[in-house]
Structures are given as C-alpha cells and as structure tokens.
CSV table of C-alpha atoms in Angstrom, one decimal:
chain,number,residue,atom,x,y,z
R,267,MET,CA,26.3,71.0,102.9
R,268,THR,CA,31.0,71.2,104.5
R,269,ALA,CA,33.3,68.6,103.7
R,270,ALA,CA,33.4,67.7,107.8
R,271,ASP,CA,29.9,66.9,107.9
R,272,HIS,CA,30.5,65.5,105.2
R,273,THR,CA,33.7,63.1,106.4
R,274,GLY,CA,31.4,62.8,109.7
R,275,ARG,CA,27.9,61.3,107.8
R,276,ARG,CA,30.5,59.3,106.6
R,277,THR,CA,31.5,58.3,109.9
R,278,ARG,CA,28.7,57.9,111.8
R,279,THR,CA,27.5,55.3,108.3
R,280,ALA,CA,30.9,53.3,109.8
R,281,GLY,CA,30.0,52.6,113.3
R,282,VAL,CA,26.1,51.7,112.6
R,283,ILE,CA,28.2,49.2,110.0
R,284,LEU,CA,29.9,48.0,112.1
R,285,ALA,CA,27.7,47.8,115.1
R,286,ALA,CA,25.2,46.0,112.5
R,287,ALA,CA,28.0,44.2,112.0
R,288,ALA,CA,29.6,42.3,115.4
R,289,SER,CA,25.8,42.3,116.2
R,290,VAL,CA,25.5,39.5,114.0
R,291,LEU,CA,29.2,37.9,114.1
R,292,ALA,CA,28.2,37.6,118.1
R,293,ALA,CA,25.2,35.7,117.8
R,294,ALA,CA,26.1,33.6,115.1
R,295,SER,CA,29.0,33.2,117.5
R,296,PRO,CA,28.1,29.5,119.4
R,297,ALA,CA,27.4,28.4,116.8
R,298,GLY,CA,30.9,29.2,114.2
R,299,ALA,CA,32.4,27.9,117.2
R,300,ALA,CA,30.3,24.5,118.2
R,301,GLU,CA,31.8,23.5,113.5
R,302,SER,CA,34.9,24.6,113.8
R,303,ALA,CA,35.0,22.5,116.5
R,304,THR,CA,34.5,19.5,114.4
R,305,ALA,CA,37.0,18.0,112.2
R,306,PRO,CA,36.6,17.8,109.3
R,307,GLU,CA,35.8,14.3,107.2
R,308,THR,CA,38.5,12.9,105.8
R,309,ILE,CA,38.1,11.6,102.3
R,310,VAL,CA,40.0,9.4,100.3
R,311,LEU,CA,40.7,8.9,96.7
R,312,ARG,CA,41.4,5.2,95.0
R,313,ALA,CA,41.8,5.2,91.7
R,314,ALA,CA,44.4,3.0,89.0
R,315,HIS,CA,46.3,5.8,88.2
R,316,ALA,CA,47.6,9.6,89.1
R,317,PHE,CA,49.5,11.5,87.2
R,318,ASP,CA,50.8,13.7,90.3
R,319,SER,CA,52.5,16.3,87.7
R,320,VAL,CA,55.0,16.4,89.6
R,321,GLY,CA,56.6,14.6,87.6
R,322,THR,CA,55.9,13.4,83.8
R,323,ALA,CA,55.5,9.7,85.1
R,324,LEU,CA,52.0,8.1,85.2
R,325,LYS,CA,52.0,6.3,89.1
R,326,ASP,CA,49.4,3.0,89.3
R,327,GLY,CA,47.6,2.5,92.7
R,328,ALA,CA,46.6,5.7,93.8
R,329,THR,CA,45.5,7.1,97.5
R,330,ILE,CA,44.9,10.3,97.6
R,331,VAL,CA,44.3,11.1,101.9
R,332,VAL,CA,42.2,14.5,101.8
R,333,ARG,CA,41.1,16.0,104.7
R,334,GLY,CA,39.2,19.8,105.0
R,335,ASP,CA,40.9,21.6,102.2
R,336,ARG,CA,44.0,19.7,102.4
R,337,ILE,CA,45.8,17.0,100.5
R,338,VAL,CA,47.1,15.2,103.9
R,339,SER,CA,49.2,12.4,101.9
R,340,VAL,CA,49.2,11.1,98.0
R,341,SER,CA,50.7,7.4,97.4
R,342,THR,CA,49.4,3.9,97.7
R,343,ALA,CA,49.0,3.6,101.8
R,344,ALA,CA,46.5,1.9,104.0
R,345,VAL,CA,42.8,3.7,103.9
R,346,PRO,CA,42.8,5.3,106.9
R,347,PRO,CA,40.0,4.5,109.7
R,348,GLY,CA,37.8,5.9,109.4
R,349,ALA,CA,38.2,7.8,106.3
R,350,HIS,CA,34.7,7.7,103.9
R,351,VAL,CA,36.1,6.3,101.0
R,352,ILE,CA,35.1,7.2,97.2
R,353,ASP,CA,37.0,4.7,93.8
R,354,LEU,CA,37.5,5.7,91.0
R,355,GLY,CA,37.5,2.1,89.2
R,356,ASP,CA,40.2,3.2,85.4
R,357,ALA,CA,40.8,6.5,85.9
R,358,THR,CA,43.4,9.3,86.5
R,359,LEU,CA,43.2,11.0,89.4
R,360,LEU,CA,45.1,14.5,88.3
R,361,PRO,CA,45.8,18.1,89.5
R,362,GLY,CA,43.2,20.0,89.0
R,363,PHE,CA,42.8,22.0,85.3
R,364,ILE,CA,44.6,26.1,85.6
R,365,ASP,CA,42.8,27.8,82.6
R,366,ALA,CA,45.2,31.3,82.4
R,367,HIS,CA,43.0,32.8,79.8
R,368,THR,CA,39.3,32.9,80.1
R,369,HIS,CA,36.4,35.7,79.6
R,370,LEU,CA,33.8,34.6,82.1
R,371,THR,CA,32.1,37.1,82.2
R,372,MET,CA,30.7,36.9,78.1
R,373,GLN,CA,30.3,34.2,75.8
R,374,PHE,CA,30.6,35.0,71.5
R,375,GLU,CA,27.8,33.9,70.0
R,376,LYS,CA,27.9,32.5,66.1
R,377,ASP,CA,25.8,35.4,65.2
R,378,TYR,CA,28.3,38.1,65.9
R,379,TYR,CA,25.4,41.0,65.1
R,380,HIS,CA,23.6,39.7,68.2
R,381,TYR,CA,26.6,39.0,70.4
R,382,PHE,CA,27.4,42.9,69.7
R,383,TYR,CA,23.0,43.1,70.5
R,384,THR,CA,23.3,41.3,73.2
R,385,ARG,CA,26.2,42.8,75.0
R,386,GLU,CA,24.9,45.9,74.6
R,387,MET,CA,20.9,45.4,75.9
R,388,ARG,CA,21.7,43.2,78.8
R,389,PHE,CA,22.4,44.8,82.0
R,390,PRO,CA,25.3,44.1,84.1
R,391,ALA,CA,23.2,42.3,86.9
R,392,GLU,CA,21.8,40.3,84.2
R,393,GLN,CA,25.0,38.9,83.1
R,394,ALA,CA,26.3,38.6,85.8
R,395,LEU,CA,23.7,35.9,86.2
R,396,TYR,CA,25.2,34.6,82.9
R,397,ALA,CA,28.7,34.6,84.3
R,398,ALA,CA,27.6,32.3,87.4
R,399,LEU,CA,26.6,29.7,85.1
R,400,TYR,CA,30.4,30.3,82.7
R,401,ALA,CA,31.9,29.3,85.5
R,402,ARG,CA,30.3,26.7,86.9
R,403,ARG,CA,30.5,25.1,84.1
R,404,THR,CA,34.2,25.4,83.7
R,405,LEU,CA,33.8,23.9,86.8
R,406,GLU,CA,32.2,21.0,86.3
R,407,ALA,CA,34.6,21.0,83.3
R,408,GLY,CA,37.3,20.2,85.9
R,409,PHE,CA,38.6,23.3,85.7
R,410,THR,CA,39.2,24.1,88.7
R,411,THR,CA,41.8,27.7,89.1
R,412,VAL,CA,41.5,30.3,86.3
R,413,ARG,CA,42.6,34.0,85.6
R,414,ASN,CA,40.3,36.3,83.6
R,415,VAL,CA,41.6,38.1,81.7
R,416,GLY,CA,39.3,40.9,80.8
R,417,ALA,CA,35.7,41.5,82.0
R,418,TYR,CA,33.0,44.5,81.9
R,419,ASP,CA,31.1,46.2,84.3
R,420,PHE,CA,33.0,44.9,86.8
R,421,VAL,CA,31.5,41.8,86.0
R,422,ASP,CA,34.4,40.4,86.9
R,423,LEU,CA,35.4,41.4,90.1
R,424,GLY,CA,31.5,40.6,91.3
R,425,LEU,CA,32.1,37.5,90.0
R,426,ARG,CA,34.9,36.7,91.7
R,427,ASN,CA,33.7,38.2,94.9
R,428,ALA,CA,30.9,35.6,95.1
R,429,ILE,CA,33.1,32.7,93.9
R,430,ASN,CA,34.9,34.0,97.6
R,431,ALA,CA,32.4,34.2,99.4
R,432,GLY,CA,30.4,30.3,98.6
R,433,VAL,CA,27.2,32.5,96.9
R,434,ALA,CA,28.1,30.3,93.4
R,435,GLU,CA,29.7,27.7,93.0
R,436,GLY,CA,32.8,28.6,90.5
R,437,PRO,CA,36.7,28.1,89.7
R,438,ARG,CA,39.5,29.9,91.3
R,439,MET,CA,39.9,33.5,90.3
R,440,LEU,CA,42.9,35.4,89.3
R,441,THR,CA,40.9,38.1,87.4
R,442,ALA,CA,42.2,41.6,85.4
R,443,VAL,CA,39.2,44.0,85.7
R,444,HIS,CA,39.1,46.2,82.5
R,445,GLY,CA,41.8,45.8,79.8
R,446,ILE,CA,44.4,48.5,79.3
R,447,GLY,CA,45.0,49.8,76.1
R,448,SER,CA,45.1,52.1,73.7
R,449,PRO,CA,42.1,55.0,72.3
R,450,GLY,CA,40.5,53.0,68.7
R,451,GLY,CA,42.8,49.7,70.5
R,452,HIS,CA,41.7,46.1,70.1
R,453,PHE,CA,40.3,47.1,74.0
R,454,ASP,CA,38.6,50.0,72.8
R,455,ASP,CA,34.9,50.0,72.4
R,456,TYR,CA,33.4,50.2,70.1
R,457,SER,CA,33.3,53.3,67.5
R,458,PHE,CA,30.0,54.9,68.7
R,459,PRO,CA,29.0,58.6,67.8
R,460,PRO,CA,31.6,60.4,71.4
R,461,ASP,CA,28.1,62.5,71.3
R,462,ARG,CA,25.6,59.4,71.9
R,463,VAL,CA,28.4,57.4,74.1
R,464,LYS,CA,31.2,58.6,76.1
R,465,PRO,CA,34.3,57.4,75.0
R,466,TRP,CA,36.5,55.3,77.2
R,467,GLY,CA,39.1,56.3,79.1
R,468,PRO,CA,41.6,55.5,82.3
R,469,ILE,CA,38.9,52.9,84.4
R,470,GLU,CA,37.7,51.8,81.5
R,471,GLY,CA,41.6,50.6,80.8
R,472,ILE,CA,42.0,52.9,77.4
R,473,CYS,CA,44.6,55.0,77.9
R,474,SER,CA,46.7,57.3,76.4
R,475,GLY,CA,50.7,58.4,77.9
R,476,PRO,CA,52.6,56.8,79.8
R,477,GLU,CA,51.4,58.6,83.7
R,478,ALA,CA,47.5,58.0,81.8
R,479,CYS,CA,48.3,54.5,81.3
R,480,ARG,CA,50.1,53.8,84.8
R,481,GLU,CA,47.0,55.7,85.9
R,482,ALA,CA,44.4,52.8,84.3
R,483,VAL,CA,46.7,50.0,86.4
R,484,ARG,CA,46.4,52.0,89.1
R,485,TYR,CA,42.1,52.5,88.6
R,486,GLN,CA,41.6,48.7,88.1
R,487,MET,CA,44.1,47.7,91.3
R,488,LYS,CA,41.7,50.2,93.3
R,489,TRP,CA,38.8,48.1,92.1
R,490,GLY,CA,40.4,44.9,93.0
R,491,ALA,CA,42.6,42.7,89.7
R,492,ASP,CA,44.9,39.9,91.3
R,493,VAL,CA,46.6,40.1,87.6
R,494,ILE,CA,46.6,43.8,84.5
R,495,LYS,CA,46.1,42.6,81.9
R,496,ILE,CA,47.4,44.7,78.4
R,497,ALA,CA,46.8,44.9,74.9
R,498,ALA,CA,50.4,45.1,73.2
R,499,SER,CA,49.1,44.1,69.5
R,500,GLY,CA,45.8,44.5,67.6
R,501,GLY,CA,43.4,42.0,67.7
R,502,VAL,CA,41.4,39.2,65.5
R,503,LEU,CA,37.6,40.0,67.0
R,504,SER,CA,37.4,43.7,67.2
R,505,GLU,CA,36.6,45.6,63.6
R,506,ALA,CA,39.0,48.7,63.5
R,507,ASP,CA,42.4,47.5,64.0
R,508,PRO,CA,44.5,45.7,62.0
R,509,VAL,CA,46.2,42.0,64.2
R,510,ASP,CA,49.9,42.8,64.2
R,511,VAL,CA,50.9,45.9,64.6
R,512,PRO,CA,52.0,47.7,67.9
R,513,GLN,CA,48.5,49.6,69.8
R,514,LEU,CA,51.1,51.3,73.0
R,515,THR,CA,54.1,52.5,73.0
R,516,PRO,CA,57.6,50.9,74.2
R,517,GLU,CA,57.1,54.2,77.0
R,518,GLU,CA,53.9,52.8,77.5
R,519,MET,CA,54.2,49.4,78.2
R,520,THR,CA,57.6,50.0,80.6
R,521,ALA,CA,55.1,52.5,82.8
R,522,ILE,CA,52.3,50.2,83.2
R,523,ILE,CA,54.4,47.1,84.2
R,524,SER,CA,57.0,48.2,86.4
R,525,GLU,CA,53.7,49.9,88.3
R,526,ALA,CA,51.9,46.5,88.3
R,527,HIS,CA,55.7,45.5,89.2
R,528,LYS,CA,54.8,47.8,92.3
R,529,TRP,CA,52.0,46.8,92.9
R,530,LYS,CA,52.8,42.4,93.1
R,531,ARG,CA,50.7,42.5,89.8
R,532,LYS,CA,51.6,39.3,86.9
R,533,VAL,CA,50.9,41.5,83.1
R,534,ALA,CA,49.8,39.7,80.6
R,535,ALA,CA,49.9,40.8,77.2
R,536,HIS,CA,47.3,39.7,74.9
R,537,CYS,CA,49.0,40.3,70.9
R,538,HIS,CA,49.5,38.6,68.1
R,539,GLY,CA,52.4,41.1,66.4
R,540,ASP,CA,56.1,40.4,66.2
R,541,ALA,CA,57.4,43.6,66.9
R,542,ALA,CA,54.5,45.0,69.2
R,543,ALA,CA,55.3,40.6,71.5
R,544,ARG,CA,58.9,42.3,71.9
R,545,ILE,CA,58.3,45.6,73.5
R,546,ALA,CA,56.6,43.8,76.2
R,547,ILE,CA,59.3,41.7,76.4
R,548,GLU,CA,61.1,44.2,76.7
R,549,ALA,CA,59.9,46.4,79.0
R,550,GLY,CA,59.5,43.3,81.3
R,551,VAL,CA,56.0,41.5,80.5
R,552,ASP,CA,55.2,37.8,82.2
R,553,SER,CA,53.6,36.5,79.4
R,554,ILE,CA,52.8,36.6,75.9
R,555,GLU,CA,49.0,35.8,74.8
R,556,HIS,CA,48.1,34.3,71.7
R,557,GLY,CA,51.6,34.8,70.0
R,558,SER,CA,50.6,34.1,66.5
R,559,PHE,CA,53.1,36.1,64.0
R,560,LEU,CA,56.4,35.7,66.7
R,561,THR,CA,59.7,34.9,65.4
R,562,GLU,CA,62.4,32.9,66.4
R,563,ASP,CA,64.3,35.3,67.1
R,564,THR,CA,62.5,35.8,69.7
R,565,LEU,CA,60.7,33.4,70.6
R,566,LYS,CA,65.0,33.0,71.7
R,567,LEU,CA,64.2,36.2,74.1
R,568,MET,CA,60.9,35.1,76.0
R,569,LYS,CA,62.9,32.1,76.9
R,570,ALA,CA,66.0,34.0,77.8
R,571,LYS,CA,63.6,36.0,79.6
R,572,GLY,CA,62.1,33.4,81.9
R,573,VAL,CA,58.8,34.8,79.2
R,574,TYR,CA,55.4,32.3,79.2
R,575,LEU,CA,53.2,32.0,76.2
R,576,VAL,CA,50.1,31.2,76.6
R,577,PRO,CA,48.8,29.7,73.5
R,578,THR,CA,45.0,29.6,72.7
R,579,ARG,CA,44.8,27.0,70.7
R,580,MET,CA,41.6,26.3,71.4
R,581,ALA,CA,40.3,29.3,70.0
R,582,VAL,CA,42.5,30.5,67.2
R,583,TYR,CA,40.2,26.6,66.8
R,584,TRP,CA,37.4,27.6,66.7
R,585,VAL,CA,37.7,31.2,65.4
R,586,GLN,CA,38.7,29.4,62.4
R,587,LYS,CA,35.5,27.1,62.1
R,588,LEU,CA,34.0,30.5,62.9
R,589,ALA,CA,34.8,32.4,60.5
R,590,ASP,CA,32.3,32.4,57.4
R,591,THR,CA,30.3,34.1,61.3
R,592,TYR,CA,31.8,37.2,60.7
R,593,PRO,CA,32.3,40.6,59.2
R,594,PRO,CA,34.5,40.1,56.4
R,595,GLN,CA,37.6,41.9,57.9
R,596,ILE,CA,37.1,39.7,61.5
R,597,ALA,CA,37.0,37.0,59.0
R,598,ALA,CA,40.0,37.8,57.1
R,599,LYS,CA,42.2,38.5,59.9
R,600,ALA,CA,40.9,35.6,61.8
R,601,ARG,CA,42.3,33.1,58.9
R,602,ALA,CA,46.3,35.4,58.5
R,603,ALA,CA,46.1,34.4,62.2
R,604,ALA,CA,45.8,30.6,62.6
R,605,ALA,CA,47.7,30.1,59.1
R,606,ALA,CA,51.0,31.8,61.3
R,607,HIS,CA,50.1,30.1,64.8
R,608,GLY,CA,50.3,26.8,64.6
R,609,THR,CA,53.8,26.7,62.8
R,610,MET,CA,54.7,30.1,65.5
R,611,PHE,CA,53.3,27.3,68.9
R,612,LYS,CA,55.7,23.7,67.1
R,613,ALA,CA,58.6,26.7,67.5
R,614,ALA,CA,58.0,27.6,70.7
R,615,LEU,CA,58.0,23.5,71.7
R,616,ARG,CA,61.2,23.1,69.6
R,617,LEU,CA,63.6,26.0,71.7
R,618,GLY,CA,61.8,25.3,74.8
R,619,VAL,CA,59.9,28.5,75.5
R,620,PRO,CA,58.1,27.5,79.0
R,621,ILE,CA,54.3,27.4,78.2
R,622,ALA,CA,51.2,27.6,80.3
R,623,PHE,CA,47.4,26.5,79.7
R,624,GLY,CA,45.6,29.1,78.5
R,625,THR,CA,41.7,28.6,76.2
R,626,ASP,CA,40.2,32.4,75.8
R,627,ALA,CA,37.4,30.8,77.3
R,628,GLY,CA,34.5,32.7,76.1
R,629,VAL,CA,35.9,33.1,71.9
R,630,TYR,CA,34.1,29.4,72.6
R,631,PRO,CA,30.9,27.6,75.0
R,632,HIS,CA,32.6,27.5,78.2
R,633,GLY,CA,33.2,24.2,79.1
R,634,MET,CA,35.0,22.8,76.4
R,635,ASN,CA,38.4,24.0,77.6
R,636,ALA,CA,40.4,21.0,77.8
R,637,MET,CA,39.6,20.8,74.0
R,638,GLU,CA,42.5,22.8,73.9
R,639,PHE,CA,45.8,19.5,75.9
R,640,GLY,CA,44.5,17.9,71.9
R,641,LEU,CA,44.7,21.0,70.2
R,642,MET,CA,48.6,21.3,71.6
R,643,THR,CA,49.6,18.1,71.3
R,644,GLU,CA,47.9,17.3,68.1
R,645,LEU,CA,51.3,20.3,66.8
R,646,GLY,CA,53.4,18.2,68.5
R,647,MET,CA,53.2,18.3,72.3
R,648,SER,CA,53.6,15.1,74.9
R,649,PRO,CA,50.8,14.5,76.3
R,650,ALA,CA,52.8,14.6,79.2
R,651,ALA,CA,54.4,18.4,78.2
R,652,ALA,CA,50.1,19.3,78.3
R,653,LEU,CA,49.2,17.9,81.1
R,654,VAL,CA,51.9,20.5,82.7
R,655,ALA,CA,51.1,23.0,80.5
R,656,GLY,CA,47.5,23.5,81.9
R,657,THR,CA,48.7,22.8,85.9
R,658,ARG,CA,52.1,22.7,87.5
R,659,SER,CA,53.7,25.6,84.8
R,660,ALA,CA,49.7,27.2,85.0
R,661,ALA,CA,49.7,28.0,88.4
R,662,LYS,CA,53.8,28.8,88.6
R,663,LEU,CA,52.4,31.1,85.7
R,664,LEU,CA,49.3,32.8,87.6
R,665,GLY,CA,51.9,32.8,91.0
R,666,VAL,CA,50.2,30.1,92.9
R,667,GLU,CA,51.9,27.2,92.4
R,668,GLU,CA,52.7,26.9,97.0
R,669,ASP,CA,48.9,26.1,96.8
R,670,VAL,CA,48.0,24.4,93.8
R,671,GLY,CA,49.0,22.8,90.3
R,672,THR,CA,50.4,19.1,91.8
R,673,LEU,CA,49.0,16.5,93.5
R,674,GLU,CA,51.5,16.6,96.9
R,675,ALA,CA,50.6,16.8,100.4
R,676,GLY,CA,49.8,20.1,101.9
R,677,LYS,CA,48.6,21.3,98.5
R,678,VAL,CA,44.7,22.9,98.2
R,679,ALA,CA,41.9,19.2,97.0
R,680,ASP,CA,41.6,21.0,93.7
R,681,ILE,CA,41.9,16.8,92.0
R,682,VAL,CA,40.0,15.7,88.5
R,683,ALA,CA,39.6,12.1,87.7
R,684,VAL,CA,39.4,12.0,83.7
R,685,PRO,CA,38.4,8.3,82.0
R,686,GLY,CA,41.1,5.1,82.3
R,687,ASN,CA,45.4,6.1,81.1
R,688,VAL,CA,45.5,10.0,80.7
R,689,LEU,CA,48.6,10.0,78.4
R,690,SER,CA,47.3,6.8,76.7
R,691,ASP,CA,43.9,8.6,74.9
R,692,ILE,CA,44.4,13.0,75.8
R,693,HIS,CA,41.5,13.4,74.9
R,694,ALA,CA,40.2,11.9,78.2
R,695,THR,CA,39.9,15.0,80.0
R,696,GLU,CA,37.2,16.4,78.5
R,697,HIS,CA,35.2,14.2,79.9
R,698,PRO,CA,36.0,14.8,83.6
R,699,THR,CA,34.6,11.7,86.0
R,700,PHE,CA,35.0,13.4,89.1
R,701,VAL,CA,36.0,17.2,90.1
R,702,MET,CA,37.0,18.0,93.9
R,703,HIS,CA,37.9,21.7,94.4
R,704,LEU,CA,39.0,23.1,97.9
R,705,GLY,CA,38.4,19.7,99.8
R,706,HIS,CA,34.2,19.2,98.4
R,707,VAL,CA,33.3,16.4,95.6
R,708,VAL,CA,31.2,19.4,93.3
R,709,MET,CA,30.7,16.8,90.7
R,710,ASN,CA,31.1,12.5,90.8
R,711,LYS,CA,30.1,10.3,88.3
R,712,ALA,CA,32.1,7.3,88.5
R,713,GLY,CA,32.7,6.7,91.8
R,714,SER,CA,30.9,4.1,93.5
C-alpha cells in the first residue's frame, strides 16, 4: 500500500468518525439545550468558621453561596431565597486541599517484593481500576486538586481524562506521564537482562545527552503531560542508585527545563541531594521535591529565585516507619534521608523558602494525605501557614490559582469542611465531614 493509499484510508476513517459524532450530537442537542436552559441550583454552605486562605485568620459565622460550579459569595449575609442550605454546624470551611506530589496510579505495599510482583503482573486496564479507587479515596479525603508526578503505562492520562469526562470520580489532575531521568537512575526500570526485557528510552522518559532529553520532554507532552518531572538526584525506593548523587548533567537539565518552559509546562525536580538541587535551580526548575540534604546556601538560592520546596514529610514518615521491611540498600537510604530531612525543613521555614504541600501519595496508602499538615506543624510551621501551603501556595505552584486555592467569589466551588476550629486542631484536616468538588457534593457526613 502506498503512502497516498494510507493517507486516503485515514481521511476516509476520519470522515466516518466525524459523521458519526455529528449524528450523535444532533440527536442529543434537544436534551442538551433543555438542560442548559435550566438554571443551576443555588447551594448555601453554613458553618461556625471559615479559613478562606486569602489571609491567615479564621472567620466566624461563614456563609458560602455556590451556583453551578462557582462560588458566588463568601460572607455572613442572609441566605438567598430558594437556595438549598447545608448547615455544617461547628465546623471550619476551607478551600479544597491541593496535593502537589502524588502517584494516584500506584501504591507501595508493606512487602516490597510483593509490590514489585503485582506491578509487573497487572495489566494496564486492571491497574486503571485501582487508580480510580485511589482517586476516589483522595477526593473523599478533601483533596480536590492533585499534581501527579509520574506513572507507568499511561494510566495517569487515562485516569485524568476519565475524571474530566465524568466517567470516573476523583480530583482535578495535572499529570506528568513518565518521569524523565538517566539510564540506571531513579526513574529507570529495574535492571532486567536487556535480552529479556527491552530497556526504556525517551518515550518512557529515560535519556542520555541534551537532545535525547529534549526528545523525552516532547514525547511526554505529545501524550498529554501537564507538567514535566525530572529525577535530578537518586531516590530512596530505587535499589541501584545512591540517593544524593546528581543523575542529570547541567546540559541535560537545561535542555529539559528550557523545552518544557517553551511549551508553558512547569518542571518539578525529584531531588534529595544538594549538588543536584543547585544544578536544577540554576537551570530554572520550578520546584524541588523532597530536598532531604539541601544546605542553607541552596535554600537561600531557592528563596532568591522563587523556587518552591515540596517537602513530602508524609513520605519521610512512612518510609522511615517501614524501613525494616525494605531491602537493606533501600532501608539505609530511607534512614539517611529521614535523619537529614527535619533539619532541612526547619531551615527552609526560618529562611522563608516558598513551600507547597505535597505528600508523595502512593508511597503510603491513598486517602491519608492530610497527615502532612500535622507533620509540618510538628516541625514548627504554624497551622495557618500549613493550610496556606496546602491551598493557595500549592495552587500558585501548579499555575491554577485563578480557579482554586482560596474561598473567593468567582473561584471554582472546591470546598472542604472539617470538625471544629481547624487552627486549634490541625489534625481535624484528617477527618473531613464535607467535600464539594466543582459544585457537586462528594461527601456529607455532618450537614443538615
């Protein structure tokens, strides 16, 4: 078959698809028109308190008016006539939480080797069903927006698209597809014999040299990446690589970050090591994830350049807790990173480094994300600052601050309620009683 034949066949196929789509739309249009003519319901949420994340103070006697998928007003005004009122009582209303570091399509198990087995043996379609379950748990935990920073088999793209289409229920997702890293590095596949398992290349995010790494970025964006994730240094849960050694050269990082920024994608750098972080920061990265061994000089550089720290205290807590169950080389890296991480985080707070909430969900069981708030406050962060990190600051890092991150008129109606006064008990975030996403009530345990 000639190239012309191929082109003609594709053109005819496209014509058939478009004709079928037009037929479906024409058949559905009367119902769609009738639906659009119906005014959206007005819902009023009332609670004893509100933390709008515009500032850092708690406001009493909150009334939030929602129409459709948007917030109409946040005040103490009277309820509009005909509105559906949900009274949440002694609770605090907050913007939907944002987790800037998740892996919704996977979940590590207590038995590391069993996790390895299930990852290799599950079909992508099967794993997608698990991912949908994890997404639902995350949403019910009050997290209405996530940044998913790495997945296998394009399951993250399928999950994001299904959520956007209303086929699956979960948070708003910005996703990275494959993380980009070096052969043998933290993002590479296990070291299978190459004659038995094909080694990964740029399509899977594995690259050597600036041009191959630029190609890897383009591939992820081709498949639909909203953000680019790189492995600037080694990692904890990979077996072969040292945790703090740079894994990409300055030239490779510059190629990756410049290409992503040209396409208006932000770049998140998985990075434990200080030397690797400095290379990434100088190359223009937008955030450093984890940051276990960062020095004060590097933290000062981050502050000067506006580079966010996404500390993932929850991952540190969980991996340290399970260190004895991991292979020896992983356990040693986990303990070393945990020992340094708390000191680094306290220094970042003292120096005023911008911090966005992120947990590394998937390293621990999904749905426990809000424990991060308490873990950050245990190291000296104020409850109000922790809440801002998990709402307004995370929204700014993700580039979605025009729609989410605060309770303000015109913003998307992503709203969470937690028991009592959240500034008095930050752990209340771990037990949401009400979740609204895009104006739809996802969960309501307390509202009357």
